[in-house]
Amino acid sequence: MNVALEGEIVRRLKPVFGYLHRNHEKIGENATYLSSMPYTDRLDYFCSMTNNWAYALSVEKLAGIEVPERAEYLRVILAELTRLQNHASLLGFLLNDMGAWGTPLMYAFREREKILDLFESLSGSRMMCDYMRFGGCRCDTPPGWMEYARKLVDAFPRFIEELEKLVVGNEVVIARTQNVGKLSAELAINAGITGPMLRACGVNYDLRKVDGYGFYPRFKFRIPLGEHGDTYDRLMMRVLEMRESVVILKQAFEQIQDGPIMNPKVKIRAFRPPVGEAYGRIEAPKGELGFYLISDGGTNPYRYRVRPPSFINLTVLEDLNLNPHPY
Amino acid sequence: MIGTGILKGMAVTARNFVGSYFEKDRLITVQYPEERSPLPENYRNFPFLPYDGDDPHAGLRCVACKICEKECPPQCIYIVKSEDKKPDYMGKPQFYPKVFDIDISVCMSCQICVEVCPFEAIKMDKVFELSRRERFDALLLRKSDLAKSNEYYHSICPTDAAGVDAKLAGAVAAAAKKKAAAAAATPPGAGSTSAAGGALPTAASA
Amino acid sequence: MEALEQVKSRIEAAVPGVKIDIVQNPGPANQPSLLIDNEHAPAIAQFLRDDPALRFDFCSNVTGVDWLDRTVKKTVKVKKSIDGEEKEVTETTEEHFPGYLEAVYHLYSMTQKHGPVVIRMRTPNRADGARLPSLTPIWRSAELQEREIFDLYGIRFEGHPDLRRILMWDEFVDHPMRKDYREPDDYEYEPTPHDDVLERTKQHYPARPQLDGAEEITATDLH
């Protein structure tokens, strides 16, 4: 970041990007459709399951592939588990940066580790899951997985409550987050802010409700909304969303049935979708994650575009920092 | 009153600190390398080539079709096809890989090679303590490093290995049945030609 | 939401002199898009954003696409009379389509919760510095994404407040996402190069000595 400061007050801020740029899109255009799947894990290693889902969803749209019921339920379960661990770690990192040091972060990582154990026993890898496929998921759950997951989700609210106790009434957190980094709803919409950051401004826009992809319309859950659009609201948005994720997960465990996990019509080798283009998007934990694909009928996509949530959320970084400071 | 929020937080940390001595849920780490948590059966790390029987060359299932080389996302597999052929598990003469290298400094353990392989010839290993002092040749696994026995595969992934064995045995049985049916259908005079197109009967046990 | 034809006719009524085509999408996704003319693009975008029935206030995805020049060969059988005799002759006609760079915008409405409407703009050619009007004044979400297109495809967006390279460094000359981009030969050295990577490696690096007994190097040797 190039920052002009006056004391501790930011007068100007220009983010400088590109230090981690590896031209993922070029790699995607030079790889087959299937080969891009493990690369999507690496877009955001906290949320590899949702990245997989967004890519799988786009290819399914592009090629018109149906997904079996059990696979859809598993996708919802995995996406919500991802949301839990992403939001928990985010709160931990925020408190870490605020001076609480590693303690809350380690609590968050402890809970995350349990979820990653689930991912590992299911997909073989903690973070680079590479689990979803066009037309379903790669393999079925190992025996005992669902019971372990159910137990974990039942025990998770205790952790959310503890985290809330650490955050909610804490005077330091309140002083350093309330009225800081305020964002108006108009600017948030215009600047394409998505995810919890948008909802903290009070805009009711969650793709799980709006697009109703996957089996989300089958679940009863609420969308938490903020009021002030400041850092405190954004922080609380994560706590509340974790609670809703637990609600969704409990329903999904009730509803999931045995069945096939992969659409048998889908070819794995030399997969060629018909000519056309598709844009698929999901509500990833960090915001709207979209994949825009153009197929020319070959084994590689002609154009492979990732619409990243965090990169676009950073559009307003300067505006957030320039707003009147409480001191 | 100011400070109550911080005190509440302190109570949480105290509960976590004390709890870590009594509750397994509050302390999930183990003291590696003295202690190790068991690996789940699905755990995967770097591919290997299982072979049947005792001879890594004769029992290797790979037929050098190069599908995995093409599909490998980071392009870490390098295969050179042989000029001659050797019998596979069905006894059918097939090409084999003269060179089969996997560069594990590039490999990202995504197991796409396992998924696309039509011959059950490449599987995921479970070794992870692979640090080396040298970055290039020590991390380039040759065919001799990659070939591991089917028993080893059974020891790391019993369920999958049993499934693969059943599938291959089924294929052998189906081929034998087909051959027997073909032999029964052809008149005795023309029997000698039918063996040429089918499996070689003696090599099936190799 | 209204059908795309209806949106098209509404725009034509609202913005005089505008030229819009519908680009069909043959795939199962069935998401046709509007090809808008560059001159009226800001006015069209303004209309799409502010019209009370449409209200496309959220520009989700902005991206570039590179379409190379292409030649389509057609072989037709024609009947011709040669020396008074009628004969069937095959004639090959070549049709040349010039390439272009394209900017694609995916619009959604957060207030009406509908979408998407996909709009596209095309440059007349693939020359470096081909120009398109910027839609950042209408949707700020295009700010970083248009910079990205400028960086990776080389489309200049007129009216963009801060058009600089974003992902590549400022001294970089080419546009890496173009289809005819040639990467530099020495960018990567894989220990096991093969095929064309091997050829390039041979050109750029001397043969590496085989390190026998590499495992024997001790920690003291390294210090």
mmCIF file of C-alpha atoms in Angstrom, chain A residues 2 14-19 21 23 25-26 29 60-64 187-194 198 203-207 210-211 274-279 281 288 291-292 294 301-308 311-312 314-319, chain C residues 25-31 33 49 57-68 102 104 106 108-111 113-114 116 118 120 136-145 147-148 152-153 162 164 166-168 175-181 183:
data_model
loop_
_atom_site.group_PDB
_atom_site.id
_atom_site.type_symbol
_atom_site.label_atom_id
_atom_site.label_comp_id
_atom_site.label_asym_id
_atom_site.label_seq_id
_atom_site.Cartn_x
_atom_site.Cartn_y
_atom_site.Cartn_z
ATOM 1 C CA ASN A 2 1.127 3.506 -0.728
ATOM 2 C CA LYS A 14 -3.383 3.349 -2.911
ATOM 3 C CA PRO A 15 -3.311 -0.411 -2.704
ATOM 4 C CA VAL A 16 -0.588 -2.068 -4.773
ATOM 5 C CA PHE A 17 -1.552 -5.491 -6.076
ATOM 6 C CA GLY A 18 0.116 -8.280 -7.901
ATOM 7 C CA TYR A 19 2.747 -9.656 -5.550
ATOM 8 C CA HIS A 21 -0.104 -12.919 -9.104
ATOM 9 C CA ASN A 23 -1.820 -15.709 -13.827
ATOM 10 C CA GLU A 25 -6.442 -17.578 -15.677
ATOM 11 C CA LYS A 26 -3.698 -18.306 -18.203
ATOM 12 C CA GLU A 29 -6.760 -21.708 -20.377
ATOM 13 C CA GLU A 60 -22.159 -27.818 -14.946
ATOM 14 C CA LYS A 61 -23.948 -24.744 -16.255
ATOM 15 C CA LEU A 62 -21.725 -24.673 -19.325
ATOM 16 C CA ALA A 63 -22.297 -28.323 -20.181
ATOM 17 C CA GLY A 64 -25.805 -28.765 -18.765
ATOM 18 C CA LEU A 187 -21.164 2.879 -2.171
ATOM 19 C CA ALA A 188 -21.052 -0.787 -1.243
ATOM 20 C CA ILE A 189 -23.537 -1.701 -3.976
ATOM 21 C CA ASN A 190 -21.925 0.521 -6.571
ATOM 22 C CA ALA A 191 -18.454 -0.768 -5.819
ATOM 23 C CA GLY A 192 -19.583 -4.375 -6.133
ATOM 24 C CA ILE A 193 -18.879 -5.287 -2.528
ATOM 25 C CA THR A 194 -20.238 -8.735 -1.733
ATOM 26 C CA LEU A 198 -22.012 -5.950 2.005
ATOM 27 C CA VAL A 203 -28.026 -4.714 2.102
ATOM 28 C CA ASN A 204 -29.941 -7.971 1.998
ATOM 29 C CA TYR A 205 -28.141 -9.795 -0.788
ATOM 30 C CA ASP A 206 -27.051 -13.353 -0.211
ATOM 31 C CA LEU A 207 -26.672 -15.576 -3.250
ATOM 32 C CA VAL A 210 -31.087 -14.846 -4.373
ATOM 33 C CA ASP A 211 -29.804 -17.511 -6.766
ATOM 34 C CA PRO A 274 -20.463 -27.833 -25.999
ATOM 35 C CA VAL A 275 -19.653 -24.452 -27.540
ATOM 36 C CA GLY A 276 -21.005 -21.597 -25.469
ATOM 37 C CA GLU A 277 -20.347 -19.558 -22.387
ATOM 38 C CA ALA A 278 -21.557 -19.575 -18.800
ATOM 39 C CA TYR A 279 -21.131 -17.540 -15.656
ATOM 40 C CA ARG A 281 -21.406 -17.815 -8.987
ATOM 41 C CA GLU A 288 -19.399 -13.673 -4.474
ATOM 42 C CA PHE A 291 -16.314 -18.392 -12.778
ATOM 43 C CA TYR A 292 -16.870 -17.183 -16.319
ATOM 44 C CA ILE A 294 -16.149 -19.743 -22.670
ATOM 45 C CA PRO A 301 -11.631 -23.590 -21.900
ATOM 46 C CA TYR A 302 -11.162 -20.761 -24.403
ATOM 47 C CA ARG A 303 -11.579 -18.236 -21.632
ATOM 48 C CA TYR A 304 -11.368 -19.015 -17.950
ATOM 49 C CA ARG A 305 -12.104 -16.101 -15.693
ATOM 50 C CA VAL A 306 -12.302 -16.009 -11.920
ATOM 51 C CA ARG A 307 -14.357 -13.278 -10.329
ATOM 52 C CA PRO A 308 -12.587 -13.029 -6.992
ATOM 53 C CA PHE A 311 -9.971 -8.413 -4.842
ATOM 54 C CA ILE A 312 -13.137 -6.524 -5.747
ATOM 55 C CA LEU A 314 -10.630 -4.013 -1.917
ATOM 56 C CA THR A 315 -11.965 -1.416 -4.389
ATOM 57 C CA VAL A 316 -13.147 0.625 -1.411
ATOM 58 C CA LEU A 317 -10.031 0.214 0.713
ATOM 59 C CA GLU A 318 -9.164 3.880 0.421
ATOM 60 C CA ASP A 319 -12.722 5.012 1.182
ATOM 61 C CA ASN C 25 -25.058 -18.288 -26.783
ATOM 62 C CA PRO C 26 -25.582 -21.761 -28.201
ATOM 63 C CA GLY C 27 -24.605 -23.701 -25.071
ATOM 64 C CA PRO C 28 -26.926 -25.190 -22.450
ATOM 65 C CA ALA C 29 -26.382 -22.132 -20.220
ATOM 66 C CA ASN C 30 -28.455 -20.184 -22.761
ATOM 67 C CA GLN C 31 -27.344 -16.772 -21.599
ATOM 68 C CA SER C 33 -25.686 -11.094 -24.307
ATOM 69 C CA ARG C 49 -28.425 1.248 -13.851
ATOM 70 C CA ASP C 57 -26.945 -1.469 -9.816
ATOM 71 C CA PHE C 58 -24.446 -4.280 -9.299
ATOM 72 C CA CYS C 59 -21.786 -4.916 -11.903
ATOM 73 C CA SER C 60 -20.475 -8.234 -10.752
ATOM 74 C CA ASN C 61 -17.908 -9.412 -13.222
ATOM 75 C CA VAL C 62 -15.905 -7.454 -15.769
ATOM 76 C CA THR C 63 -13.510 -9.286 -17.978
ATOM 77 C CA GLY C 64 -11.728 -9.257 -21.290
ATOM 78 C CA VAL C 65 -11.696 -11.855 -24.027
ATOM 79 C CA ASP C 66 -9.214 -12.039 -26.859
ATOM 80 C CA TRP C 67 -10.566 -13.246 -30.193
ATOM 81 C CA LEU C 68 -7.852 -13.885 -32.736
ATOM 82 C CA GLU C 102 -13.871 -7.788 -26.043
ATOM 83 C CA VAL C 104 -17.721 -8.400 -20.981
ATOM 84 C CA HIS C 106 -22.132 -9.174 -16.000
ATOM 85 C CA TYR C 108 -27.173 -7.909 -11.648
ATOM 86 C CA SER C 109 -29.688 -5.969 -9.659
ATOM 87 C CA MET C 110 -29.386 -5.960 -5.894
ATOM 88 C CA THR C 111 -32.585 -4.011 -5.362
ATOM 89 C CA LYS C 113 -32.753 -9.255 -7.234
ATOM 90 C CA HIS C 114 -32.670 -10.222 -10.878
ATOM 91 C CA PRO C 116 -27.812 -11.253 -15.178
ATOM 92 C CA VAL C 118 -24.457 -9.517 -20.058
ATOM 93 C CA ARG C 120 -20.153 -6.713 -24.353
ATOM 94 C CA THR C 136 -16.158 2.858 -14.007
ATOM 95 C CA PRO C 137 -18.007 6.195 -13.628
ATOM 96 C CA ILE C 138 -21.253 4.195 -13.647
ATOM 97 C CA TRP C 139 -20.164 1.171 -11.589
ATOM 98 C CA ARG C 140 -17.161 1.557 -9.355
ATOM 99 C CA SER C 141 -16.785 -2.193 -9.123
ATOM 100 C CA ALA C 142 -15.318 -2.006 -12.624
ATOM 101 C CA GLU C 143 -12.412 0.106 -11.387
ATOM 102 C CA LEU C 144 -9.955 -2.626 -10.464
ATOM 103 C CA GLN C 145 -11.301 -5.054 -13.037
ATOM 104 C CA ARG C 147 -7.352 -1.978 -14.732
ATOM 105 C CA GLU C 148 -6.822 -5.709 -14.816
ATOM 106 C CA LEU C 152 -3.575 -8.297 -19.153
ATOM 107 C CA TYR C 153 -5.238 -7.535 -22.508
ATOM 108 C CA ASP C 162 -6.640 5.613 -12.586
ATOM 109 C CA ARG C 164 -2.328 1.792 -14.554
ATOM 110 C CA ILE C 166 -2.319 -3.578 -11.616
ATOM 111 C CA LEU C 167 -0.955 -7.112 -11.485
ATOM 112 C CA MET C 168 2.164 -6.895 -13.629
ATOM 113 C CA HIS C 175 -0.141 -8.280 -22.207
ATOM 114 C CA PRO C 176 0.039 -11.811 -20.851
ATOM 115 C CA MET C 177 -3.573 -12.892 -21.290
ATOM 116 C CA ARG C 178 -3.578 -12.349 -25.034
ATOM 117 C CA LYS C 179 -3.813 -15.556 -26.970
ATOM 118 C CA ASP C 180 -0.676 -14.851 -28.999
ATOM 119 C CA TYR C 181 1.447 -13.923 -25.988
ATOM 120 C CA GLU C 183 6.174 -16.183 -22.497
#
